[in-house]
Short mmCIF file of C-alpha atoms and ligand atoms in Angstrom, two decimals:
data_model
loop_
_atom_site.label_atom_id
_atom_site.label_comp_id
_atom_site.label_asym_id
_atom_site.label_seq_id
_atom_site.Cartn_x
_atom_site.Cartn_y
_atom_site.Cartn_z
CA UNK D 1 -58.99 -35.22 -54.75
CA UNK D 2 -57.74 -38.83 -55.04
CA UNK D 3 -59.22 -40.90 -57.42
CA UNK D 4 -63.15 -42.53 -57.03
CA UNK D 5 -63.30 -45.68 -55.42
CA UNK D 6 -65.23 -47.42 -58.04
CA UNK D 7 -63.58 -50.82 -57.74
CA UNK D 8 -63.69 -51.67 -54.23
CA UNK D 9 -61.95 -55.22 -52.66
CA UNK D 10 -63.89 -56.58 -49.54
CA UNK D 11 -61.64 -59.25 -47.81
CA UNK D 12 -63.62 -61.17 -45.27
CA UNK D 13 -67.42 -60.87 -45.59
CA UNK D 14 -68.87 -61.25 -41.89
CA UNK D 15 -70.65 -58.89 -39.73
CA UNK D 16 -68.38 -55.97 -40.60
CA UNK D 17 -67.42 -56.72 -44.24
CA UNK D 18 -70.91 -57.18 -44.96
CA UNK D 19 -71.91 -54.37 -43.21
CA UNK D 20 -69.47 -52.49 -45.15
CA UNK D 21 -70.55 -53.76 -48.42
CA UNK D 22 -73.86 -52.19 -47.85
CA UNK D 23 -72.31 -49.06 -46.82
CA UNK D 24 -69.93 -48.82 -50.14
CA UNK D 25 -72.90 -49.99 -52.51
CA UNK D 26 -75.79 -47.36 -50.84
CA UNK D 27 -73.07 -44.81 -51.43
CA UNK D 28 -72.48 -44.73 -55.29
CA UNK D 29 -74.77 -46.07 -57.42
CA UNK D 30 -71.84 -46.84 -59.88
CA UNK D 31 -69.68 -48.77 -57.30
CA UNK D 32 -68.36 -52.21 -57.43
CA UNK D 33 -67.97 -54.51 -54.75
CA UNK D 34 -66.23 -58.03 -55.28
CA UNK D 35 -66.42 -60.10 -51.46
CA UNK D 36 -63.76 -62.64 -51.33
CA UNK D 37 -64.27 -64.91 -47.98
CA UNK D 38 -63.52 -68.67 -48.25
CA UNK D 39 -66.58 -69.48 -45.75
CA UNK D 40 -69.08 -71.90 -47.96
CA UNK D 41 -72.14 -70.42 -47.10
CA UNK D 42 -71.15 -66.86 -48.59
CA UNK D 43 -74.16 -66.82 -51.12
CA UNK D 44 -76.71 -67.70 -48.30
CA UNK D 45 -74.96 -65.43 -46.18
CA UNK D 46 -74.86 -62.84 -48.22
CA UNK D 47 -78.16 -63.11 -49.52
CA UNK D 48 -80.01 -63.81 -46.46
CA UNK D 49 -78.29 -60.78 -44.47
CA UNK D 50 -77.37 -57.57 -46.83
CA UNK D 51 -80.54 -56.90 -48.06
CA UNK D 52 -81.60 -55.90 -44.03
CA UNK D 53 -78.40 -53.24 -44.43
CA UNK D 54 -79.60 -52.03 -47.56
CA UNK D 55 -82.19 -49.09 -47.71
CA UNK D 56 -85.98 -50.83 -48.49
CA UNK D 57 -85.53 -48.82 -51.30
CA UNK D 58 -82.15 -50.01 -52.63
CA UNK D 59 -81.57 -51.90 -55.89
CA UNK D 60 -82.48 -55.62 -54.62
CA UNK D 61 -79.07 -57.75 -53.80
CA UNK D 62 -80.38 -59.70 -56.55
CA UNK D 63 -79.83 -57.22 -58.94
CA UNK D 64 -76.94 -56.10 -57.79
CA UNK D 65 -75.49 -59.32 -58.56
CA UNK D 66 -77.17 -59.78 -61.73
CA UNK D 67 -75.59 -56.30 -62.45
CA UNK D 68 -72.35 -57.53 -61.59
CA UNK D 69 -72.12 -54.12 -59.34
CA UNK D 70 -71.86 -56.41 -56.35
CA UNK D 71 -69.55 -60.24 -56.86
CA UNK D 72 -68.01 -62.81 -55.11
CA UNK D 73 -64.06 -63.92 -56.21
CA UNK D 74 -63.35 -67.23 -55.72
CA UNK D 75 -60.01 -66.13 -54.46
CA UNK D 76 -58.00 -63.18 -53.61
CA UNK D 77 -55.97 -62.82 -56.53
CA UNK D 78 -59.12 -62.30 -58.17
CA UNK D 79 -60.60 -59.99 -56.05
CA UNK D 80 -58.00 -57.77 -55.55
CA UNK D 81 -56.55 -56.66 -59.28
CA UNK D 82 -54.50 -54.10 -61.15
CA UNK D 83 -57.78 -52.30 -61.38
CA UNK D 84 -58.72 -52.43 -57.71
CA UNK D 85 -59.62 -48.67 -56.36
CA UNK D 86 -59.76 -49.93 -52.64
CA UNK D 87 -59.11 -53.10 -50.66
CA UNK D 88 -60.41 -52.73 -47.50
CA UNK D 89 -60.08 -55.90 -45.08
CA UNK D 90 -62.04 -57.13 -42.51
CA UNK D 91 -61.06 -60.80 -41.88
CA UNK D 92 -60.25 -62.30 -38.34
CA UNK D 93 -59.23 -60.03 -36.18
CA UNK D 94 -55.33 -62.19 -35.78
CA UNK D 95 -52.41 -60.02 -36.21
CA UNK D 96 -50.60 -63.44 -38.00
CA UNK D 97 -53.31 -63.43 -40.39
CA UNK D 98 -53.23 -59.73 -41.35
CA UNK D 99 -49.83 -59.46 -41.26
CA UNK D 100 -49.40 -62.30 -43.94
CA UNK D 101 -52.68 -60.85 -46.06
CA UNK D 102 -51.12 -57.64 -46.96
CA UNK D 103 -47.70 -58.31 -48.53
CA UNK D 104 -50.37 -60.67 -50.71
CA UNK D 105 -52.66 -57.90 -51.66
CA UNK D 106 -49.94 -55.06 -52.52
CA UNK D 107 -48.93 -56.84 -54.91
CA UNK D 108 -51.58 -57.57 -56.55
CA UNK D 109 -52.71 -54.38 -56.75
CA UNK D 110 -51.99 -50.91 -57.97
CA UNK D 111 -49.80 -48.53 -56.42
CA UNK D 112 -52.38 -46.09 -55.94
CA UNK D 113 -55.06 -48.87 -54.61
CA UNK D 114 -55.81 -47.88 -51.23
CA UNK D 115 -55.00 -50.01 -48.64
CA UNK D 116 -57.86 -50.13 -45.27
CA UNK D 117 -58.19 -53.03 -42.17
CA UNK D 118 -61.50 -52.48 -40.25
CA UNK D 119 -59.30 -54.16 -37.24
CA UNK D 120 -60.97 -53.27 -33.92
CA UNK D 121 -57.19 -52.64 -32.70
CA UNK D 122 -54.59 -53.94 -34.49
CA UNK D 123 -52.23 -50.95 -35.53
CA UNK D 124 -51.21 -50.67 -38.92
CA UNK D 125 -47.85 -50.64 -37.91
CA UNK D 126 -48.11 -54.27 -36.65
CA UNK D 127 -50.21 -55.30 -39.82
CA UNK D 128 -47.77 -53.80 -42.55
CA UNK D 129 -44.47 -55.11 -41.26
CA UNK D 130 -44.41 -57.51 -44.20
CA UNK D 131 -45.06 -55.07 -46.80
CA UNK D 132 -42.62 -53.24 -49.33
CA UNK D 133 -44.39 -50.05 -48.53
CA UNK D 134 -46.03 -50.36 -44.86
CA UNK D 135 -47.24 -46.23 -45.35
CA UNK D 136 -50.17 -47.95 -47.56
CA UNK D 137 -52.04 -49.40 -44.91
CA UNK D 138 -54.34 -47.35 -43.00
CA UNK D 139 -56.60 -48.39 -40.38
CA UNK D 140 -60.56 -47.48 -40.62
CA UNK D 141 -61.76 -48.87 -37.22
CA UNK D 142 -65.93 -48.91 -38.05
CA UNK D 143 -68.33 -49.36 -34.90
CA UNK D 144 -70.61 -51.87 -35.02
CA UNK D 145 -72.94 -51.69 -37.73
CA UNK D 146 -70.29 -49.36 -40.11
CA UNK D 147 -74.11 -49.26 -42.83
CA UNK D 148 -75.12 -47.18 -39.70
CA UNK D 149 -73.03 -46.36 -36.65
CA UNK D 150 -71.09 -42.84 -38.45
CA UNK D 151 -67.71 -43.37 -36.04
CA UNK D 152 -64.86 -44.33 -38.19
CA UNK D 153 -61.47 -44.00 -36.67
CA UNK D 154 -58.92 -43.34 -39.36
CA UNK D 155 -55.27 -44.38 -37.29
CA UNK D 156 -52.28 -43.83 -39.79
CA UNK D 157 -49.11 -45.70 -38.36
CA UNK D 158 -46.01 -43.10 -38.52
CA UNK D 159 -45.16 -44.22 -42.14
CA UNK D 160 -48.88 -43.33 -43.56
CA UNK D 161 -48.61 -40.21 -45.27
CA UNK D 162 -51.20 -37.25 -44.67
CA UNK D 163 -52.85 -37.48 -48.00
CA UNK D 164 -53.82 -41.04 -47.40
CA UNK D 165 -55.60 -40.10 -44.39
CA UNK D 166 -56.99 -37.14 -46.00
CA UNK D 167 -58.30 -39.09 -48.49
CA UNK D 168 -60.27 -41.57 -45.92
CA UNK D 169 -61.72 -38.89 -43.66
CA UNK D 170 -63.04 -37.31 -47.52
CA UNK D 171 -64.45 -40.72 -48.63
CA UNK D 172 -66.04 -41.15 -45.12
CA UNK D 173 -67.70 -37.78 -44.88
CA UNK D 174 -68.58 -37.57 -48.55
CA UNK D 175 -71.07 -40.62 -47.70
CA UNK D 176 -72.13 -38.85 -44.60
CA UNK D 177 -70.08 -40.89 -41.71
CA UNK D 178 -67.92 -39.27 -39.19
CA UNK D 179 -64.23 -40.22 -39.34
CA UNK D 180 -62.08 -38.89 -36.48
CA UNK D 181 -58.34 -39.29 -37.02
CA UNK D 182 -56.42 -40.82 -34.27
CA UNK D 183 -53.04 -39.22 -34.18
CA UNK D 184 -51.12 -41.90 -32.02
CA UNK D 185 -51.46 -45.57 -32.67
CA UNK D 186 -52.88 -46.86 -28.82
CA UNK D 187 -53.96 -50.63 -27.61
CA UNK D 188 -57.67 -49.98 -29.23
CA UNK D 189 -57.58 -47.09 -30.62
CA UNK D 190 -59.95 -44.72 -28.75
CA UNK D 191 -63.64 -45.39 -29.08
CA UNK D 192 -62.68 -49.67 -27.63
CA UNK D 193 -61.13 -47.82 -24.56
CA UNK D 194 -63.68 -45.91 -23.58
CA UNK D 195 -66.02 -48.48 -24.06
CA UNK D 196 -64.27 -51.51 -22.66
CA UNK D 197 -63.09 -49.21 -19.56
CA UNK D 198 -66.83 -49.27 -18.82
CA UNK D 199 -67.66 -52.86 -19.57
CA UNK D 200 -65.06 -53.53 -17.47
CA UNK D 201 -66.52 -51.80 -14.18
CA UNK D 202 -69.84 -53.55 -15.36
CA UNK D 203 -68.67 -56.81 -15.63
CA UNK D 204 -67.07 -56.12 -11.78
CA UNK D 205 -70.56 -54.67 -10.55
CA UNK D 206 -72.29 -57.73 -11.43
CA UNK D 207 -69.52 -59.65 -10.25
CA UNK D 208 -69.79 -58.20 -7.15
CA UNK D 209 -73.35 -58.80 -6.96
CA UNK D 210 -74.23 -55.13 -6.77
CA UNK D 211 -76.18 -54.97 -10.14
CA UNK D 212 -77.75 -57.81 -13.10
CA UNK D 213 -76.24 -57.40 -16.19
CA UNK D 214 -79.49 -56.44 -17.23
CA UNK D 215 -80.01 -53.41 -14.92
CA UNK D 216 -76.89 -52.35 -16.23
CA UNK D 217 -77.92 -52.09 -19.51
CA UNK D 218 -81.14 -50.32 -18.30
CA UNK D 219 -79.05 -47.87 -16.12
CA UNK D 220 -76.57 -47.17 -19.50
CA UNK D 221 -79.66 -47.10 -22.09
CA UNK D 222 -82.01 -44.45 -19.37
CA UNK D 223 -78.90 -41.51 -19.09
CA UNK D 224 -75.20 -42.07 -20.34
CA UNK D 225 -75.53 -44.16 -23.25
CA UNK D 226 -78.72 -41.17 -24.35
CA UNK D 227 -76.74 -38.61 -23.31
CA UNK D 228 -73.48 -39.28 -25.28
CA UNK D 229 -75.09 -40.06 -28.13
CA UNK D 230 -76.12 -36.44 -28.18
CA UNK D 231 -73.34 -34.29 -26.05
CA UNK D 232 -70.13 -36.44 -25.60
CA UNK D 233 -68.17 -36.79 -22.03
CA UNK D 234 -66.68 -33.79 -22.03
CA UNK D 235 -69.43 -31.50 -23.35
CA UNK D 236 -71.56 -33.42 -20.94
CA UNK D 237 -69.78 -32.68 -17.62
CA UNK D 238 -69.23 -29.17 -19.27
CA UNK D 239 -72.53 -28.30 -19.01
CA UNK D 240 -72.81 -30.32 -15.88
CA UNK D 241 -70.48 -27.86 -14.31
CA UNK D 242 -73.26 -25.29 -14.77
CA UNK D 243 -71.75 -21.59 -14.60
CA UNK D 244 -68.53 -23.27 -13.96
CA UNK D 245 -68.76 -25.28 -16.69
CA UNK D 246 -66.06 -28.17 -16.56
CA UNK D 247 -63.59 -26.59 -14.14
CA UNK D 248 -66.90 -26.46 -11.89
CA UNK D 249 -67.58 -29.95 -12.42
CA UNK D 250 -64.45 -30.86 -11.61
CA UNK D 251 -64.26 -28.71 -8.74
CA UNK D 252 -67.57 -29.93 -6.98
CA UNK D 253 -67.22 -33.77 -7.76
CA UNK D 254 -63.70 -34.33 -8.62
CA UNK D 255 -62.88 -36.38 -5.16
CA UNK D 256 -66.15 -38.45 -6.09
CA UNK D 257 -64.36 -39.22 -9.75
CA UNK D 258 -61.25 -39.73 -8.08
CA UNK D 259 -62.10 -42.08 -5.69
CA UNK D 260 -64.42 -44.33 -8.65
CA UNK D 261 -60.99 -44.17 -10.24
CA UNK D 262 -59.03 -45.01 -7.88
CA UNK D 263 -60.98 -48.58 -6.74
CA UNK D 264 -61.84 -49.26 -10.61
CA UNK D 265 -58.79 -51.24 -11.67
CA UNK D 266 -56.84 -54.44 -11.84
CA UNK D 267 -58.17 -58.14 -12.56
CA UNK D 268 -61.75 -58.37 -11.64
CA UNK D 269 -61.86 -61.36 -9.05
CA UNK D 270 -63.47 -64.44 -9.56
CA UNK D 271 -65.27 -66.17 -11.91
CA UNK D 272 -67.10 -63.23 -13.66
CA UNK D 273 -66.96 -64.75 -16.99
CA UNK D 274 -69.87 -67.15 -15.59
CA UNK D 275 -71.80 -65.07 -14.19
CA UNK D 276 -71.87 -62.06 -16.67
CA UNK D 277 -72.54 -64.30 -19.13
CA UNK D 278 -74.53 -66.86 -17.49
CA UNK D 279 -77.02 -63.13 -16.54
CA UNK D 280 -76.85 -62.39 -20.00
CA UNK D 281 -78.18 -65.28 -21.43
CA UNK D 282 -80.90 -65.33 -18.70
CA UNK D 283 -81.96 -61.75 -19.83
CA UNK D 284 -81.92 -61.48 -23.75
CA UNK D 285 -81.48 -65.00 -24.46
CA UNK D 286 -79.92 -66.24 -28.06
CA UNK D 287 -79.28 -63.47 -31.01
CA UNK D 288 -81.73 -63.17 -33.86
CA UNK D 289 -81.41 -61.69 -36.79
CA UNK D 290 -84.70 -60.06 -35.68
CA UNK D 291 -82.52 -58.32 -32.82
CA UNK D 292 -80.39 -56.62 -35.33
CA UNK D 293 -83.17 -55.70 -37.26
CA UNK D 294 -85.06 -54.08 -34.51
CA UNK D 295 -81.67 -52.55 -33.34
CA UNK D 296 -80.84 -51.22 -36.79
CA UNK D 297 -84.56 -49.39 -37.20
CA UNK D 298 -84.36 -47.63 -33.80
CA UNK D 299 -80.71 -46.64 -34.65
CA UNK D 300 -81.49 -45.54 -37.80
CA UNK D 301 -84.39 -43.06 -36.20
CA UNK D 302 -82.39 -42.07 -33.34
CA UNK D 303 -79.58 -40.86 -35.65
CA UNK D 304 -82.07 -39.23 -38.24
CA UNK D 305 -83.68 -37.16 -35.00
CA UNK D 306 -80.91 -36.00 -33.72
CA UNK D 307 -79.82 -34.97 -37.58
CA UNK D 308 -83.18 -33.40 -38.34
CA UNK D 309 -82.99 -31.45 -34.55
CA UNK D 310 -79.15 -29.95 -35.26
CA UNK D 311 -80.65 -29.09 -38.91
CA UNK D 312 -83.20 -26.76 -37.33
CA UNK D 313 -81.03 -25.74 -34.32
CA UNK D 314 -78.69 -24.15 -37.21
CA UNK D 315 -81.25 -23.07 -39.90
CA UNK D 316 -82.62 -20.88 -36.35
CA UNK D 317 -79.10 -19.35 -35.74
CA UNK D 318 -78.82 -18.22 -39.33
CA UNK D 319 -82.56 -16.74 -39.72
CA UNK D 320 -81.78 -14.99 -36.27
N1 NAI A 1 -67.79 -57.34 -34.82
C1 NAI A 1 -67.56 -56.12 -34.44
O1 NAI A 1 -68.29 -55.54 -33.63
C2 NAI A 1 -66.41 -55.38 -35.01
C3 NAI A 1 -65.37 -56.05 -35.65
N2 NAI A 1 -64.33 -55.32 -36.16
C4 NAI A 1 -63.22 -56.01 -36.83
O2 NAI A 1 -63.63 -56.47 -38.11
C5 NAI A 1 -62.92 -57.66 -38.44
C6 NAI A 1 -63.93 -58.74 -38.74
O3 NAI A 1 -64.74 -58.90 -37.62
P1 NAI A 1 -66.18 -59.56 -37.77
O4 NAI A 1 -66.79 -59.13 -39.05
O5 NAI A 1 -66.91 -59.29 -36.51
O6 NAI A 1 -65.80 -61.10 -37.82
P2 NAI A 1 -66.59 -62.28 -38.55
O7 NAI A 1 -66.09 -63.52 -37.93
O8 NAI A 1 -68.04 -62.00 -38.57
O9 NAI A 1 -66.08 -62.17 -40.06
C7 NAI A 1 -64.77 -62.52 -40.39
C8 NAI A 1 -64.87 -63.13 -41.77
O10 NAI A 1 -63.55 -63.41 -42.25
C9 NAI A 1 -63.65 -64.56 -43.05
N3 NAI A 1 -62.32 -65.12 -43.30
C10 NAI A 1 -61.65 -66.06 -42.60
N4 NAI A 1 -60.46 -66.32 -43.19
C11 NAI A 1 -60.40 -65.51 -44.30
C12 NAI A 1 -59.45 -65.33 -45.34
N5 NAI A 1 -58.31 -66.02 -45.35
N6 NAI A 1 -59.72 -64.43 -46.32
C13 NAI A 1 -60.89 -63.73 -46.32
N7 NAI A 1 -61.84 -63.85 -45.35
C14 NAI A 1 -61.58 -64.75 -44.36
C15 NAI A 1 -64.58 -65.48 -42.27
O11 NAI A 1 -65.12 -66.47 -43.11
C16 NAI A 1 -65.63 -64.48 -41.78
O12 NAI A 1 -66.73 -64.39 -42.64
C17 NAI A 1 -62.03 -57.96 -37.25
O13 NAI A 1 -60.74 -57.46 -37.49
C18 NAI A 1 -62.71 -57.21 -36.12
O14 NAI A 1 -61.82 -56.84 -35.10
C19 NAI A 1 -64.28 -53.95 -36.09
C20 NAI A 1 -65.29 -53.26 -35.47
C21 NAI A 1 -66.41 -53.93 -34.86
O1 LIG A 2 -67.79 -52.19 -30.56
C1 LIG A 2 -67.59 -52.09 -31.77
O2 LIG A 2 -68.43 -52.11 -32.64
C2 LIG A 2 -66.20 -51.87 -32.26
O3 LIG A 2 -65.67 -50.75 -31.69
C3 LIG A 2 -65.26 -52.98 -32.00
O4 LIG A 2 -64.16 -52.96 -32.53
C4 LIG A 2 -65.61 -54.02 -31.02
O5 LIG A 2 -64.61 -54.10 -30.06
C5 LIG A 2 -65.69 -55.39 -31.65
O6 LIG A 2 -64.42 -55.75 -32.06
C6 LIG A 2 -66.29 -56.36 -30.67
O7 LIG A 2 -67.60 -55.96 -30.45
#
């Protein structure tokens, strides 16, 4: 078991660092969290958003921060110190700005400070080129929000060594997410392909004027976005395969899936950017933070459902 992460380094306090400051504070009620980002409204920021990603129950953020269990460092030098546990970074997502953080932070820090970018696909490979030991960094990709959304994709780059990623995917499950190692370091990583393969034939059906952006959204939200969330792809079209199970599938509509595949690729003609856009801001109008909120609550449910359902499912099997 590697050491606690008691002393934990945010770099870069937007949506995902904050998100992830709520996650790492819920999660021990000893933690500390010091946020270094140079934007000047960090205290309104802060203070106006993390107390929707804390539980209602939570410790207030004011309290946190009269506990000094939650603090903002002027700089990184004093956010990320001998005594550091964990710096885990989520600044811009610029390779040149990564690249140049981490030599910074290493050595500032420990040698046994762990070393995590939430980068939505920058490998750690590309980000550690500038550091004296590039095996520290490990990449953590969250989904969108990491206080809720359980994916986290732990990608080692071929210098990480196992017990670095060990000690991720433990921290991870220990606070109940789901980390999935990623075992070769792709354009993405895995969950972004999937889901930007998708948005890409979307943003080409609209373009094409066979669907609104927003009957797309209905279309994913009323069977594939439900069903994945509870069966993935493959278990899906397993079961759609019936006594065949996925060889059946396969067998029965595999021209139809080759033939989608086939046509779905290439630039997507046109000015699409418009009008996927221009659709989109017909249909939901401007963010709120009212949106997230609402989006947070019925995420929250969703995942405690299908929890609760899976906890019966397997209390059954063991009475039976
Ligand atoms: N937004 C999303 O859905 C997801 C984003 N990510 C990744 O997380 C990272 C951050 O993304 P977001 O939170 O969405 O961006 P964001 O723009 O909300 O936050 C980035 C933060 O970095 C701060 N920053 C700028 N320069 C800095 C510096 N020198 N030192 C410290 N902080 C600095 C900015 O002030 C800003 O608050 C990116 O690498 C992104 O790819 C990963 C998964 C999902
Ligand atoms: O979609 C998400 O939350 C994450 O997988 C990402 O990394 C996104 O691509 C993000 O960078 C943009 O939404």
């Amino acid at each position: 078991m590697s050491q606690p992460l008691e002393n934990i380094a945010l770099i870069g306090a937007g949506t995902i660092g904050l998100s992830f400051a709520a996650l790492h504070l819920r999660s021990s009620s000893t933690c500390k969290v010091v946020l270094y980002d140079p934007r000047p409204d960090l205290d309104s920021h802060v203070l106006s958003l993390l107390p929707n990603y804390l539980p209602p129950t939570h410790e207030s953020v004011t309290s946190l921060l009269a506990s000094e269990r939650l603090l903002f460092a002027p700089s990184l030098e004093e956010a990320c110190t001998p005594s550091t546990h964990l710096v885990q970074e989520q600044g811009p997502e610029s390779a040149e700005f990564k690249t140049d953080l981490w030599p910074k932070i290493e050595a500032l820090v420990s040698p046994t400070c762990q070393l995590w970018t939430s980068t939505s696909g920058i490998p750690a490979s590309v980000q550690s080129v500038g550091m004296s030991s590039p095996g520290r960094l490990l990449v953590v990709h969250p989904f969108n929000p990491p206080h809720i959304m359980p994916l986290i994709e732990v990608v080692p780059s071929p210098a990480t060594p196992e017990a670095l990623v060990e000690s991720a995917c433990e921290y991870f499950s220990r606070i109940g997410h789901r980390p999935v190692v990623i075992r070769k370091e792709t354009t993405g990583f895995v969950a972004n392909r999937l889901a930007f393969v998708l948005f890409r034939e979307a943003c080409s059906l609209v373009q094409q004027g066979v669907v609104r952006v927003e009957d797309v959204d209905k279309i994913v939200e009323a069977s594939i976005g439900l069903r994945w969330g509870i069966k993935g792809p493959f278990a899906s079209y397993h079961y759609g395969g019936g006594e065949g199970g996925l060889a059946g599938f396969l067998q029965n509509v595999g021209k139809t899936v080759k033939d989608v595949w086939s046509e779905g690729e290439g630039p997507i003609e046109g000015a699409w950017v418009e009008k996927v856009v221009g659709q989109t801001e017909e249909a939901y109008g401007a963010v709120t933070p009212q949106n997230y909120v609402e989006r947070d609550i019925i995420t929250r449910r969703v995942l405690e459902v299908i929890r609760e359902e899976r906890e019966a499912i397997a209390r059954e099997e063991t009475e039976t």
